[in-house]
Amino acid sequence: MEVLESAAKMRRWSLANRARGQSIAFVPTMGFFHEGHLSLIDIAKQRGDRVVVSIFVNPTQFDRPDDLETYPRDTERDLELCRERGVDAVYFPNAEAMYPEGYASWVTVERLGDYLCGASRPGHFRGVTTVVAKLFHAVLPDLAVFGQKDAQQAKIILRMAADLDFGIEIVLGGIIREPDGLAMSSRNVRLEAEQRKQAPAIHSGLLAARELWSNGERKASVLSEAFRSHLARQAPGARIDYIEVVDWSSLAPVDMIEGDVLIATAVFFGDVRLIDNELLVGE
Ligand code: AMP
């Protein structure tokens, strides 16, 4: 397995492999791997001849300096897991090379970023789309794999890849969960024991809302209210950042549910912010 630290070396590696007729499947990450990341690597292995993983904690997508500082990192372990999982190359750039003195260029996707995490984390998606565009230019993949856990991010990347003619297929992987239902996240290790005990209520609350929808409820506010009261009972230590039912195409909030919608939430336990969602596929 190669570990490449500059965009120029990464591109040379990819061009050499592409010249041999090998397709490249790419998994961008911020490291500190869990089974969610590894599931995306498995999808990449099935879909491409060569698998590239990037590990880069991207400063421009953090809206809170303390969140960036405390973001968990363990590169040695990540590299070992990549080796075990059969990754061919790891792109591991540093922040100074990604954003040198005088850096001034940004990629923004309009509208899809106005809601959900875009509304509560100003500048977050501009940081995401910019870094993913830069990673795409360095890695030159045929396809890239993203997780449904960050559903809004995945929609925005799909839009960017189509709008800007990247010619890269975007593949989505399902949400991988702990046995108690908590969506795996690198941030979970920052939860205190009592917070960790309460955190599965995020998923069970979403399932309670889904249950109402399965039984015919179509008022978005009823689903959101059910989630809020579930959390108030099961997770008194939680503070809801948002709970929204949004149209799956536009990500705009809906009052009445028609067709496919996403019920998405962000919840704080102390200063740890966790997200989760359920896709409700209409008839
Ligand atoms: P991150 O390292 O948090 O930026 O995540 C890298 C990729 O892994 C993103 O495409 C995420 O959506 C995906 N991911 C994170 N958590 C999970 C999970 N629990 N299940 C599946 N994919 C995930």
PDB file of C-alpha atoms and ligand atoms in Angstrom:
ATOM      1  CA  MET A   1       0.000   0.000   0.000  1.00  0.00           C
ATOM      2  CA  GLU A   2       1.322   3.420  -0.991  1.00  0.00           C
ATOM      3  CA  VAL A   3       0.967   6.468   1.237  1.00  0.00           C
ATOM      4  CA  LEU A   4       1.089   9.643  -0.860  1.00  0.00           C
ATOM      5  CA  GLU A   5       1.346  13.034   0.762  1.00  0.00           C
ATOM      6  CA  SER A   6       1.267  15.466  -2.160  1.00  0.00           C
ATOM      7  CA  ALA A   7      -1.332  16.085  -4.869  1.00  0.00           C
ATOM      8  CA  ALA A   8       1.373  15.742  -7.545  1.00  0.00           C
ATOM      9  CA  LYS A   9       2.440  12.269  -6.318  1.00  0.00           C
ATOM     10  CA  MET A  10      -1.173  11.189  -5.915  1.00  0.00           C
ATOM     11  CA  ARG A  11      -1.983  12.245  -9.477  1.00  0.00           C
ATOM     12  CA  ARG A  12       1.088  10.477 -10.867  1.00  0.00           C
ATOM     13  CA  TRP A  13       0.048   7.241  -9.111  1.00  0.00           C
ATOM     14  CA  SER A  14      -3.501   7.512 -10.453  1.00  0.00           C
ATOM     15  CA  LEU A  15      -2.429   8.378 -13.995  1.00  0.00           C
ATOM     16  CA  ALA A  16      -0.069   5.360 -14.042  1.00  0.00           C
ATOM     17  CA  ASN A  17      -2.858   3.031 -12.899  1.00  0.00           C
ATOM     18  CA  ARG A  18      -5.392   4.505 -15.319  1.00  0.00           C
ATOM     19  CA  ALA A  19      -2.873   4.102 -18.148  1.00  0.00           C
ATOM     20  CA  ARG A  20      -2.804   0.370 -17.344  1.00  0.00           C
ATOM     21  CA  GLY A  21      -6.598   0.314 -17.773  1.00  0.00           C
ATOM     22  CA  GLN A  22      -7.329   0.099 -14.034  1.00  0.00           C
ATOM     23  CA  SER A  23     -10.405   1.903 -12.710  1.00  0.00           C
ATOM     24  CA  ILE A  24     -10.049   3.858  -9.471  1.00  0.00           C
ATOM     25  CA  ALA A  25     -12.621   3.865  -6.663  1.00  0.00           C
ATOM     26  CA  PHE A  26     -12.155   6.561  -4.048  1.00  0.00           C
ATOM     27  CA  VAL A  27     -13.297   6.928  -0.414  1.00  0.00           C
ATOM     28  CA  PRO A  28     -12.710  10.409   1.086  1.00  0.00           C
ATOM     29  CA  THR A  29     -12.543  10.464   4.909  1.00  0.00           C
ATOM     30  CA  MET A  30     -11.382  12.452   7.905  1.00  0.00           C
ATOM     31  CA  GLY A  31      -9.878   9.322   9.459  1.00  0.00           C
ATOM     32  CA  PHE A  32     -10.394   7.720  12.897  1.00  0.00           C
ATOM     33  CA  PHE A  33     -11.999   4.769  11.190  1.00  0.00           C
ATOM     34  CA  HIS A  34     -14.991   2.760  12.317  1.00  0.00           C
ATOM     35  CA  GLU A  35     -17.026   0.107  10.508  1.00  0.00           C
ATOM     36  CA  GLY A  36     -18.915   2.848   8.620  1.00  0.00           C
ATOM     37  CA  HIS A  37     -15.715   3.913   6.852  1.00  0.00           C
ATOM     38  CA  LEU A  38     -14.666   0.305   6.295  1.00  0.00           C
ATOM     39  CA  SER A  39     -18.043  -0.527   4.713  1.00  0.00           C
ATOM     40  CA  LEU A  40     -17.415   2.222   2.131  1.00  0.00           C
ATOM     41  CA  ILE A  41     -13.956   0.764   1.444  1.00  0.00           C
ATOM     42  CA  ASP A  42     -15.599  -2.640   0.847  1.00  0.00           C
ATOM     43  CA  ILE A  43     -18.020  -1.057  -1.657  1.00  0.00           C
ATOM     44  CA  ALA A  44     -15.079   0.648  -3.380  1.00  0.00           C
ATOM     45  CA  LYS A  45     -13.249  -2.688  -3.635  1.00  0.00           C
ATOM     46  CA  GLN A  46     -16.266  -4.296  -5.266  1.00  0.00           C
ATOM     47  CA  ARG A  47     -16.687  -1.434  -7.711  1.00  0.00           C
ATOM     48  CA  GLY A  48     -13.157  -0.489  -8.763  1.00  0.00           C
ATOM     49  CA  ASP A  49      -9.866  -2.186  -9.704  1.00  0.00           C
ATOM     50  CA  ARG A  50      -7.828   0.086  -7.428  1.00  0.00           C
ATOM     51  CA  VAL A  51      -9.002   1.643  -4.134  1.00  0.00           C
ATOM     52  CA  VAL A  52      -7.775   5.003  -2.876  1.00  0.00           C
ATOM     53  CA  VAL A  53      -8.697   6.343   0.573  1.00  0.00           C
ATOM     54  CA  SER A  54      -7.934   9.904   1.628  1.00  0.00           C
ATOM     55  CA  ILE A  55      -7.408  10.900   5.252  1.00  0.00           C
ATOM     56  CA  PHE A  56      -7.642  14.638   5.802  1.00  0.00           C
ATOM     57  CA  VAL A  57      -9.264  16.507   8.676  1.00  0.00           C
ATOM     58  CA  ASN A  58     -10.380  19.462   6.597  1.00  0.00           C
ATOM     59  CA  PRO A  59     -10.139  22.693   8.614  1.00  0.00           C
ATOM     60  CA  THR A  60     -12.362  24.709   6.243  1.00  0.00           C
ATOM     61  CA  GLN A  61     -15.468  22.636   6.973  1.00  0.00           C
ATOM     62  CA  PHE A  62     -15.356  23.147  10.749  1.00  0.00           C
ATOM     63  CA  ASP A  63     -17.532  25.984  12.004  1.00  0.00           C
ATOM     64  CA  ARG A  64     -16.243  25.660  15.598  1.00  0.00           C
ATOM     65  CA  PRO A  65     -12.463  25.796  16.334  1.00  0.00           C
ATOM     66  CA  ASP A  66     -12.883  23.547  19.417  1.00  0.00           C
ATOM     67  CA  ASP A  67     -14.562  20.845  17.285  1.00  0.00           C
ATOM     68  CA  LEU A  68     -11.554  20.878  14.906  1.00  0.00           C
ATOM     69  CA  GLU A  69      -9.073  20.758  17.809  1.00  0.00           C
ATOM     70  CA  THR A  70     -10.801  17.872  19.582  1.00  0.00           C
ATOM     71  CA  TYR A  71     -11.572  15.870  16.413  1.00  0.00           C
ATOM     72  CA  PRO A  72     -10.152  12.383  17.160  1.00  0.00           C
ATOM     73  CA  ARG A  73      -7.148  11.212  15.130  1.00  0.00           C
ATOM     74  CA  ASP A  74      -5.132   7.969  14.956  1.00  0.00           C
ATOM     75  CA  THR A  75      -3.341   7.798  11.640  1.00  0.00           C
ATOM     76  CA  GLU A  76      -1.213   4.723  12.447  1.00  0.00           C
ATOM     77  CA  ARG A  77      -4.315   2.674  13.265  1.00  0.00           C
ATOM     78  CA  ASP A  78      -6.138   4.023  10.178  1.00  0.00           C
ATOM     79  CA  LEU A  79      -3.233   3.032   7.908  1.00  0.00           C
ATOM     80  CA  GLU A  80      -3.139  -0.442   9.463  1.00  0.00           C
ATOM     81  CA  LEU A  81      -6.901  -0.882   8.880  1.00  0.00           C
ATOM     82  CA  CYS A  82      -6.470   0.278   5.265  1.00  0.00           C
ATOM     83  CA  ARG A  83      -3.720  -2.315   4.761  1.00  0.00           C
ATOM     84  CA  GLU A  84      -5.871  -5.076   6.278  1.00  0.00           C
ATOM     85  CA  ARG A  85      -8.842  -4.097   4.126  1.00  0.00           C
ATOM     86  CA  GLY A  86      -6.820  -4.192   0.896  1.00  0.00           C
ATOM     87  CA  VAL A  87      -6.593  -0.475   0.103  1.00  0.00           C
ATOM     88  CA  ASP A  88      -4.058   0.263  -2.667  1.00  0.00           C
ATOM     89  CA  ALA A  89      -3.170   3.870  -1.870  1.00  0.00           C
ATOM     90  CA  VAL A  90      -3.817   6.378   0.892  1.00  0.00           C
ATOM     91  CA  TYR A  91      -3.774  10.077   0.065  1.00  0.00           C
ATOM     92  CA  PHE A  92      -2.674  11.905   3.216  1.00  0.00           C
ATOM     93  CA  PRO A  93      -2.138  15.594   2.446  1.00  0.00           C
ATOM     94  CA  ASN A  94      -1.371  18.246   5.072  1.00  0.00           C
ATOM     95  CA  ALA A  95      -3.378  21.399   5.705  1.00  0.00           C
ATOM     96  CA  GLU A  96      -0.548  23.782   4.716  1.00  0.00           C
ATOM     97  CA  ALA A  97      -0.240  22.148   1.294  1.00  0.00           C
ATOM     98  CA  MET A  98      -4.034  22.057   0.780  1.00  0.00           C
ATOM     99  CA  TYR A  99      -4.535  25.695   1.790  1.00  0.00           C
ATOM    100  CA  PRO A 100      -1.256  27.577   1.276  1.00  0.00           C
ATOM    101  CA  GLU A 101      -0.756  31.267   1.990  1.00  0.00           C
ATOM    102  CA  GLY A 102      -2.965  33.254  -0.405  1.00  0.00           C
ATOM    103  CA  TYR A 103      -5.508  30.458  -0.958  1.00  0.00           C
ATOM    104  CA  ALA A 104      -8.686  32.100  -2.334  1.00  0.00           C
ATOM    105  CA  SER A 105     -10.811  29.648  -4.367  1.00  0.00           C
ATOM    106  CA  TRP A 106     -14.071  28.031  -3.255  1.00  0.00           C
ATOM    107  CA  VAL A 107     -16.710  25.742  -4.712  1.00  0.00           C
ATOM    108  CA  THR A 108     -20.287  26.401  -3.624  1.00  0.00           C
ATOM    109  CA  VAL A 109     -23.451  24.502  -4.463  1.00  0.00           C
ATOM    110  CA  GLU A 110     -26.525  26.702  -4.151  1.00  0.00           C
ATOM    111  CA  ARG A 111     -29.844  25.906  -2.405  1.00  0.00           C
ATOM    112  CA  LEU A 112     -29.190  22.309  -1.227  1.00  0.00           C
ATOM    113  CA  GLY A 113     -26.937  23.733   1.481  1.00  0.00           C
ATOM    114  CA  ASP A 114     -29.526  26.223   2.765  1.00  0.00           C
ATOM    115  CA  TYR A 115     -31.218  23.718   5.084  1.00  0.00           C
ATOM    116  CA  LEU A 116     -30.417  21.232   7.868  1.00  0.00           C
ATOM    117  CA  CYS A 117     -26.662  21.234   8.683  1.00  0.00           C
ATOM    118  CA  GLY A 118     -26.120  24.068   6.175  1.00  0.00           C
ATOM    119  CA  ALA A 119     -28.399  26.330   8.224  1.00  0.00           C
ATOM    120  CA  SER A 120     -26.813  25.495  11.573  1.00  0.00           C
ATOM    121  CA  ARG A 121     -23.150  25.284  10.453  1.00  0.00           C
ATOM    122  CA  PRO A 122     -22.356  28.390   8.354  1.00  0.00           C
ATOM    123  CA  GLY A 123     -19.672  27.744   5.727  1.00  0.00           C
ATOM    124  CA  HIS A 124     -19.587  23.989   6.419  1.00  0.00           C
ATOM    125  CA  PHE A 125     -20.673  22.777   2.988  1.00  0.00           C
ATOM    126  CA  ARG A 126     -18.522  25.327   1.164  1.00  0.00           C
ATOM    127  CA  GLY A 127     -15.577  23.717   2.968  1.00  0.00           C
ATOM    128  CA  VAL A 128     -16.794  20.220   2.069  1.00  0.00           C
ATOM    129  CA  THR A 129     -17.385  20.872  -1.636  1.00  0.00           C
ATOM    130  CA  THR A 130     -14.096  22.720  -1.961  1.00  0.00           C
ATOM    131  CA  VAL A 131     -12.038  19.971  -0.361  1.00  0.00           C
ATOM    132  CA  VAL A 132     -13.848  17.203  -2.253  1.00  0.00           C
ATOM    133  CA  ALA A 133     -13.242  19.035  -5.554  1.00  0.00           C
ATOM    134  CA  LYS A 134      -9.545  19.305  -4.665  1.00  0.00           C
ATOM    135  CA  LEU A 135      -9.392  15.623  -3.642  1.00  0.00           C
ATOM    136  CA  PHE A 136     -11.104  14.614  -6.901  1.00  0.00           C
ATOM    137  CA  HIS A 137      -8.495  16.565  -8.906  1.00  0.00           C
ATOM    138  CA  ALA A 138      -5.657  14.846  -7.044  1.00  0.00           C
ATOM    139  CA  VAL A 139      -7.077  11.303  -7.028  1.00  0.00           C
ATOM    140  CA  LEU A 140      -8.709  11.331 -10.495  1.00  0.00           C
ATOM    141  CA  PRO A 141     -11.186   8.569  -9.577  1.00  0.00           C
ATOM    142  CA  ASP A 142     -13.770   6.882 -11.792  1.00  0.00           C
ATOM    143  CA  LEU A 143     -16.126   6.621  -8.858  1.00  0.00           C
ATOM    144  CA  ALA A 144     -16.308   7.882  -5.289  1.00  0.00           C
ATOM    145  CA  VAL A 145     -18.189   6.404  -2.341  1.00  0.00           C
ATOM    146  CA  PHE A 146     -20.006   8.497   0.299  1.00  0.00           C
ATOM    147  CA  GLY A 147     -22.169   7.523   3.278  1.00  0.00           C
ATOM    148  CA  GLN A 148     -25.920   8.067   3.614  1.00  0.00           C
ATOM    149  CA  LYS A 149     -25.151   8.999   7.238  1.00  0.00           C
ATOM    150  CA  ASP A 150     -24.209  12.440   5.847  1.00  0.00           C
ATOM    151  CA  ALA A 151     -27.204  12.476   3.513  1.00  0.00           C
ATOM    152  CA  GLN A 152     -27.144  16.213   2.803  1.00  0.00           C
ATOM    153  CA  GLN A 153     -23.420  16.077   2.056  1.00  0.00           C
ATOM    154  CA  ALA A 154     -24.006  13.189  -0.365  1.00  0.00           C
ATOM    155  CA  LYS A 155     -26.766  15.120  -2.197  1.00  0.00           C
ATOM    156  CA  ILE A 156     -24.548  18.200  -2.476  1.00  0.00           C
ATOM    157  CA  ILE A 157     -21.596  16.176  -3.818  1.00  0.00           C
ATOM    158  CA  LEU A 158     -23.868  14.468  -6.375  1.00  0.00           C
ATOM    159  CA  ARG A 159     -25.016  17.926  -7.539  1.00  0.00           C
ATOM    160  CA  MET A 160     -21.459  19.283  -7.688  1.00  0.00           C
ATOM    161  CA  ALA A 161     -20.120  16.268  -9.618  1.00  0.00           C
ATOM    162  CA  ALA A 162     -22.938  16.563 -12.180  1.00  0.00           C
ATOM    163  CA  ASP A 163     -22.930  20.362 -12.477  1.00  0.00           C
ATOM    164  CA  LEU A 164     -19.150  20.708 -12.830  1.00  0.00           C
ATOM    165  CA  ASP A 165     -18.696  17.751 -15.231  1.00  0.00           C
ATOM    166  CA  PHE A 166     -16.350  15.805 -12.990  1.00  0.00           C
ATOM    167  CA  GLY A 167     -17.265  12.608 -14.843  1.00  0.00           C
ATOM    168  CA  ILE A 168     -17.095  10.720 -11.537  1.00  0.00           C
ATOM    169  CA  GLU A 169     -19.830   8.302 -10.510  1.00  0.00           C
ATOM    170  CA  ILE A 170     -21.036   8.971  -6.946  1.00  0.00           C
ATOM    171  CA  VAL A 171     -22.051   5.830  -5.029  1.00  0.00           C
ATOM    172  CA  LEU A 172     -23.877   5.895  -1.657  1.00  0.00           C
ATOM    173  CA  GLY A 173     -23.334   3.395   1.163  1.00  0.00           C
ATOM    174  CA  GLY A 174     -25.956   2.726   3.889  1.00  0.00           C
ATOM    175  CA  ILE A 175     -25.627   3.848   7.523  1.00  0.00           C
ATOM    176  CA  ILE A 176     -23.642   1.433   9.710  1.00  0.00           C
ATOM    177  CA  ARG A 177     -24.796   1.331  13.341  1.00  0.00           C
ATOM    178  CA  GLU A 178     -23.655   0.081  16.732  1.00  0.00           C
ATOM    179  CA  PRO A 179     -25.667  -2.906  18.017  1.00  0.00           C
ATOM    180  CA  ASP A 180     -27.845  -0.494  20.055  1.00  0.00           C
ATOM    181  CA  GLY A 181     -28.697   1.541  16.942  1.00  0.00           C
ATOM    182  CA  LEU A 182     -26.395   4.535  17.416  1.00  0.00           C
ATOM    183  CA  ALA A 183     -25.004   5.559  14.022  1.00  0.00           C
ATOM    184  CA  MET A 184     -21.248   5.026  14.016  1.00  0.00           C
ATOM    185  CA  SER A 185     -19.310   8.284  14.094  1.00  0.00           C
ATOM    186  CA  SER A 186     -15.721   9.240  14.841  1.00  0.00           C
ATOM    187  CA  ARG A 187     -17.174  11.680  17.389  1.00  0.00           C
ATOM    188  CA  ASN A 188     -18.873   8.925  19.460  1.00  0.00           C
ATOM    189  CA  VAL A 189     -15.662   8.370  21.461  1.00  0.00           C
ATOM    190  CA  ARG A 190     -16.045  11.883  22.829  1.00  0.00           C
ATOM    191  CA  LEU A 191     -19.352  11.009  24.554  1.00  0.00           C
ATOM    192  CA  GLU A 192     -19.287  10.562  28.340  1.00  0.00           C
ATOM    193  CA  ALA A 193     -20.637   7.247  29.661  1.00  0.00           C
ATOM    194  CA  GLU A 194     -24.102   8.611  30.498  1.00  0.00           C
ATOM    195  CA  GLN A 195     -24.343  10.461  27.150  1.00  0.00           C
ATOM    196  CA  ARG A 196     -23.328   7.291  25.319  1.00  0.00           C
ATOM    197  CA  LYS A 197     -26.141   5.440  27.140  1.00  0.00           C
ATOM    198  CA  GLN A 198     -28.717   7.991  25.995  1.00  0.00           C
ATOM    199  CA  ALA A 199     -27.434   8.489  22.436  1.00  0.00           C
ATOM    200  CA  PRO A 200     -29.250   5.470  20.853  1.00  0.00           C
ATOM    201  CA  ALA A 201     -32.474   7.435  21.498  1.00  0.00           C
ATOM    202  CA  ILE A 202     -31.582   9.440  18.362  1.00  0.00           C
ATOM    203  CA  HIS A 203     -32.127   6.374  16.215  1.00  0.00           C
ATOM    204  CA  SER A 204     -35.086   5.001  18.182  1.00  0.00           C
ATOM    205  CA  GLY A 205     -36.696   8.470  17.980  1.00  0.00           C
ATOM    206  CA  LEU A 206     -36.314   8.476  14.200  1.00  0.00           C
ATOM    207  CA  LEU A 207     -37.799   4.971  14.098  1.00  0.00           C
ATOM    208  CA  ALA A 208     -40.766   6.175  16.205  1.00  0.00           C
ATOM    209  CA  ALA A 209     -41.354   8.919  13.605  1.00  0.00           C
ATOM    210  CA  ARG A 210     -41.007   6.382  10.781  1.00  0.00           C
ATOM    211  CA  GLU A 211     -43.583   4.165  12.498  1.00  0.00           C
ATOM    212  CA  LEU A 212     -46.121   7.027  12.519  1.00  0.00           C
ATOM    213  CA  TRP A 213     -45.464   7.586   8.808  1.00  0.00           C
ATOM    214  CA  SER A 214     -45.865   3.825   8.094  1.00  0.00           C
ATOM    215  CA  ASN A 215     -49.251   4.014   9.817  1.00  0.00           C
ATOM    216  CA  GLY A 216     -50.371   6.786   7.464  1.00  0.00           C
ATOM    217  CA  GLU A 217     -49.417  10.010   9.271  1.00  0.00           C
ATOM    218  CA  ARG A 218     -48.465  12.652   6.678  1.00  0.00           C
ATOM    219  CA  LYS A 219     -48.072  15.801   8.793  1.00  0.00           C
ATOM    220  CA  ALA A 220     -44.355  16.547   9.168  1.00  0.00           C
ATOM    221  CA  SER A 221     -44.899  18.402  12.451  1.00  0.00           C
ATOM    222  CA  VAL A 222     -46.447  15.303  14.034  1.00  0.00           C
ATOM    223  CA  LEU A 223     -43.321  13.259  13.159  1.00  0.00           C
ATOM    224  CA  SER A 224     -40.989  15.961  14.482  1.00  0.00           C
ATOM    225  CA  GLU A 225     -43.011  16.303  17.678  1.00  0.00           C
ATOM    226  CA  ALA A 226     -42.912  12.529  18.218  1.00  0.00           C
ATOM    227  CA  PHE A 227     -39.113  12.662  17.898  1.00  0.00           C
ATOM    228  CA  ARG A 228     -38.871  15.578  20.344  1.00  0.00           C
ATOM    229  CA  SER A 229     -40.993  13.907  23.005  1.00  0.00           C
ATOM    230  CA  HIS A 230     -39.135  10.585  22.524  1.00  0.00           C
ATOM    231  CA  LEU A 231     -35.828  12.365  23.150  1.00  0.00           C
ATOM    232  CA  ALA A 232     -37.194  14.319  26.121  1.00  0.00           C
ATOM    233  CA  ARG A 233     -38.120  10.975  27.725  1.00  0.00           C
ATOM    234  CA  GLN A 234     -35.192   8.787  26.673  1.00  0.00           C
ATOM    235  CA  ALA A 235     -32.321  11.265  26.454  1.00  0.00           C
ATOM    236  CA  PRO A 236     -32.735  14.148  28.929  1.00  0.00           C
ATOM    237  CA  GLY A 237     -29.051  15.041  28.386  1.00  0.00           C
ATOM    238  CA  ALA A 238     -29.623  15.787  24.698  1.00  0.00           C
ATOM    239  CA  ARG A 239     -30.188  19.173  23.085  1.00  0.00           C
ATOM    240  CA  ILE A 240     -31.820  19.030  19.667  1.00  0.00           C
ATOM    241  CA  ASP A 241     -30.101  21.263  17.108  1.00  0.00           C
ATOM    242  CA  TYR A 242     -32.729  20.462  14.466  1.00  0.00           C
ATOM    243  CA  ILE A 243     -35.266  17.810  13.551  1.00  0.00           C
ATOM    244  CA  GLU A 244     -36.702  18.315  10.059  1.00  0.00           C
ATOM    245  CA  VAL A 245     -38.711  16.465   7.472  1.00  0.00           C
ATOM    246  CA  VAL A 246     -37.389  17.553   4.063  1.00  0.00           C
ATOM    247  CA  ASP A 247     -38.130  16.728   0.442  1.00  0.00           C
ATOM    248  CA  TRP A 248     -35.528  14.189  -0.757  1.00  0.00           C
ATOM    249  CA  SER A 249     -34.913  16.077  -4.034  1.00  0.00           C
ATOM    250  CA  SER A 250     -34.665  19.682  -2.876  1.00  0.00           C
ATOM    251  CA  LEU A 251     -33.937  19.137   0.852  1.00  0.00           C
ATOM    252  CA  ALA A 252     -36.473  21.908   1.561  1.00  0.00           C
ATOM    253  CA  PRO A 253     -38.673  21.361   4.650  1.00  0.00           C
ATOM    254  CA  VAL A 254     -42.198  20.092   3.936  1.00  0.00           C
ATOM    255  CA  ASP A 255     -45.453  20.516   5.898  1.00  0.00           C
ATOM    256  CA  MET A 256     -47.284  17.584   4.346  1.00  0.00           C
ATOM    257  CA  ILE A 257     -45.374  14.462   3.295  1.00  0.00           C
ATOM    258  CA  GLU A 258     -45.669  13.430  -0.337  1.00  0.00           C
ATOM    259  CA  GLY A 259     -43.258  11.152  -2.176  1.00  0.00           C
ATOM    260  CA  ASP A 260     -39.761  10.560  -0.782  1.00  0.00           C
ATOM    261  CA  VAL A 261     -38.716  12.541   2.279  1.00  0.00           C
ATOM    262  CA  LEU A 262     -35.750  12.521   4.611  1.00  0.00           C
ATOM    263  CA  ILE A 263     -36.247  12.887   8.314  1.00  0.00           C
ATOM    264  CA  ALA A 264     -32.966  14.291   9.528  1.00  0.00           C
ATOM    265  CA  THR A 265     -31.657  15.403  12.885  1.00  0.00           C
ATOM    266  CA  ALA A 266     -28.639  16.872  14.637  1.00  0.00           C
ATOM    267  CA  VAL A 267     -28.396  16.465  18.400  1.00  0.00           C
ATOM    268  CA  PHE A 268     -25.882  17.828  20.893  1.00  0.00           C
ATOM    269  CA  PHE A 269     -24.682  15.907  23.925  1.00  0.00           C
ATOM    270  CA  GLY A 270     -22.596  18.558  25.673  1.00  0.00           C
ATOM    271  CA  ASP A 271     -20.391  19.903  22.867  1.00  0.00           C
ATOM    272  CA  VAL A 272     -20.535  16.673  20.821  1.00  0.00           C
ATOM    273  CA  ARG A 273     -22.858  17.055  17.833  1.00  0.00           C
ATOM    274  CA  LEU A 274     -24.271  13.872  16.307  1.00  0.00           C
ATOM    275  CA  ILE A 275     -26.358  13.517  13.135  1.00  0.00           C
ATOM    276  CA  ASP A 276     -28.642  10.773  11.863  1.00  0.00           C
ATOM    277  CA  ASN A 277     -31.476  10.344   9.374  1.00  0.00           C
ATOM    278  CA  GLU A 278     -34.084   8.002   7.952  1.00  0.00           C
ATOM    279  CA  LEU A 279     -35.181   8.033   4.325  1.00  0.00           C
ATOM    280  CA  LEU A 280     -38.948   7.519   3.956  1.00  0.00           C
ATOM    281  CA  VAL A 281     -39.542   6.223   0.442  1.00  0.00           C
ATOM    282  CA  GLY A 282     -43.062   7.144  -0.697  1.00  0.00           C
ATOM    283  CA  GLU A 283     -45.312   4.973  -2.813  1.00  0.00           C
TER     284      GLU A 283
HETATM  285  P1  AMP B   1     -15.941  11.277   7.858  1.00  0.00           P
HETATM  286  O1  AMP B   1     -14.609  10.635   8.113  1.00  0.00           O
HETATM  287  O2  AMP B   1     -16.799  11.416   9.077  1.00  0.00           O
HETATM  288  O3  AMP B   1     -15.827  12.551   7.051  1.00  0.00           O
HETATM  289  O4  AMP B   1     -16.731  10.254   6.943  1.00  0.00           O
HETATM  290  C1  AMP B   1     -16.190   9.765   5.741  1.00  0.00           C
HETATM  291  C2  AMP B   1     -17.269   9.063   4.976  1.00  0.00           C
HETATM  292  O5  AMP B   1     -17.789   7.995   5.776  1.00  0.00           O
HETATM  293  C3  AMP B   1     -18.458   9.958   4.628  1.00  0.00           C
HETATM  294  O6  AMP B   1     -18.901   9.678   3.305  1.00  0.00           O
HETATM  295  C4  AMP B   1     -19.489   9.588   5.654  1.00  0.00           C
HETATM  296  O7  AMP B   1     -20.822   9.781   5.208  1.00  0.00           O
HETATM  297  C5  AMP B   1     -19.195   8.093   5.825  1.00  0.00           C
HETATM  298  N1  AMP B   1     -19.707   7.616   7.111  1.00  0.00           N
HETATM  299  C6  AMP B   1     -19.522   8.178   8.337  1.00  0.00           C
HETATM  300  N2  AMP B   1     -20.187   7.469   9.280  1.00  0.00           N
HETATM  301  C7  AMP B   1     -20.807   6.450   8.640  1.00  0.00           C
HETATM  302  C8  AMP B   1     -21.651   5.377   9.067  1.00  0.00           C
HETATM  303  N3  AMP B   1     -21.995   5.202  10.350  1.00  0.00           N
HETATM  304  N4  AMP B   1     -22.111   4.514   8.127  1.00  0.00           N
HETATM  305  C9  AMP B   1     -21.762   4.674   6.819  1.00  0.00           C
HETATM  306  N5  AMP B   1     -20.981   5.660   6.361  1.00  0.00           N
HETATM  307  C10 AMP B   1     -20.503   6.537   7.257  1.00  0.00           C
END
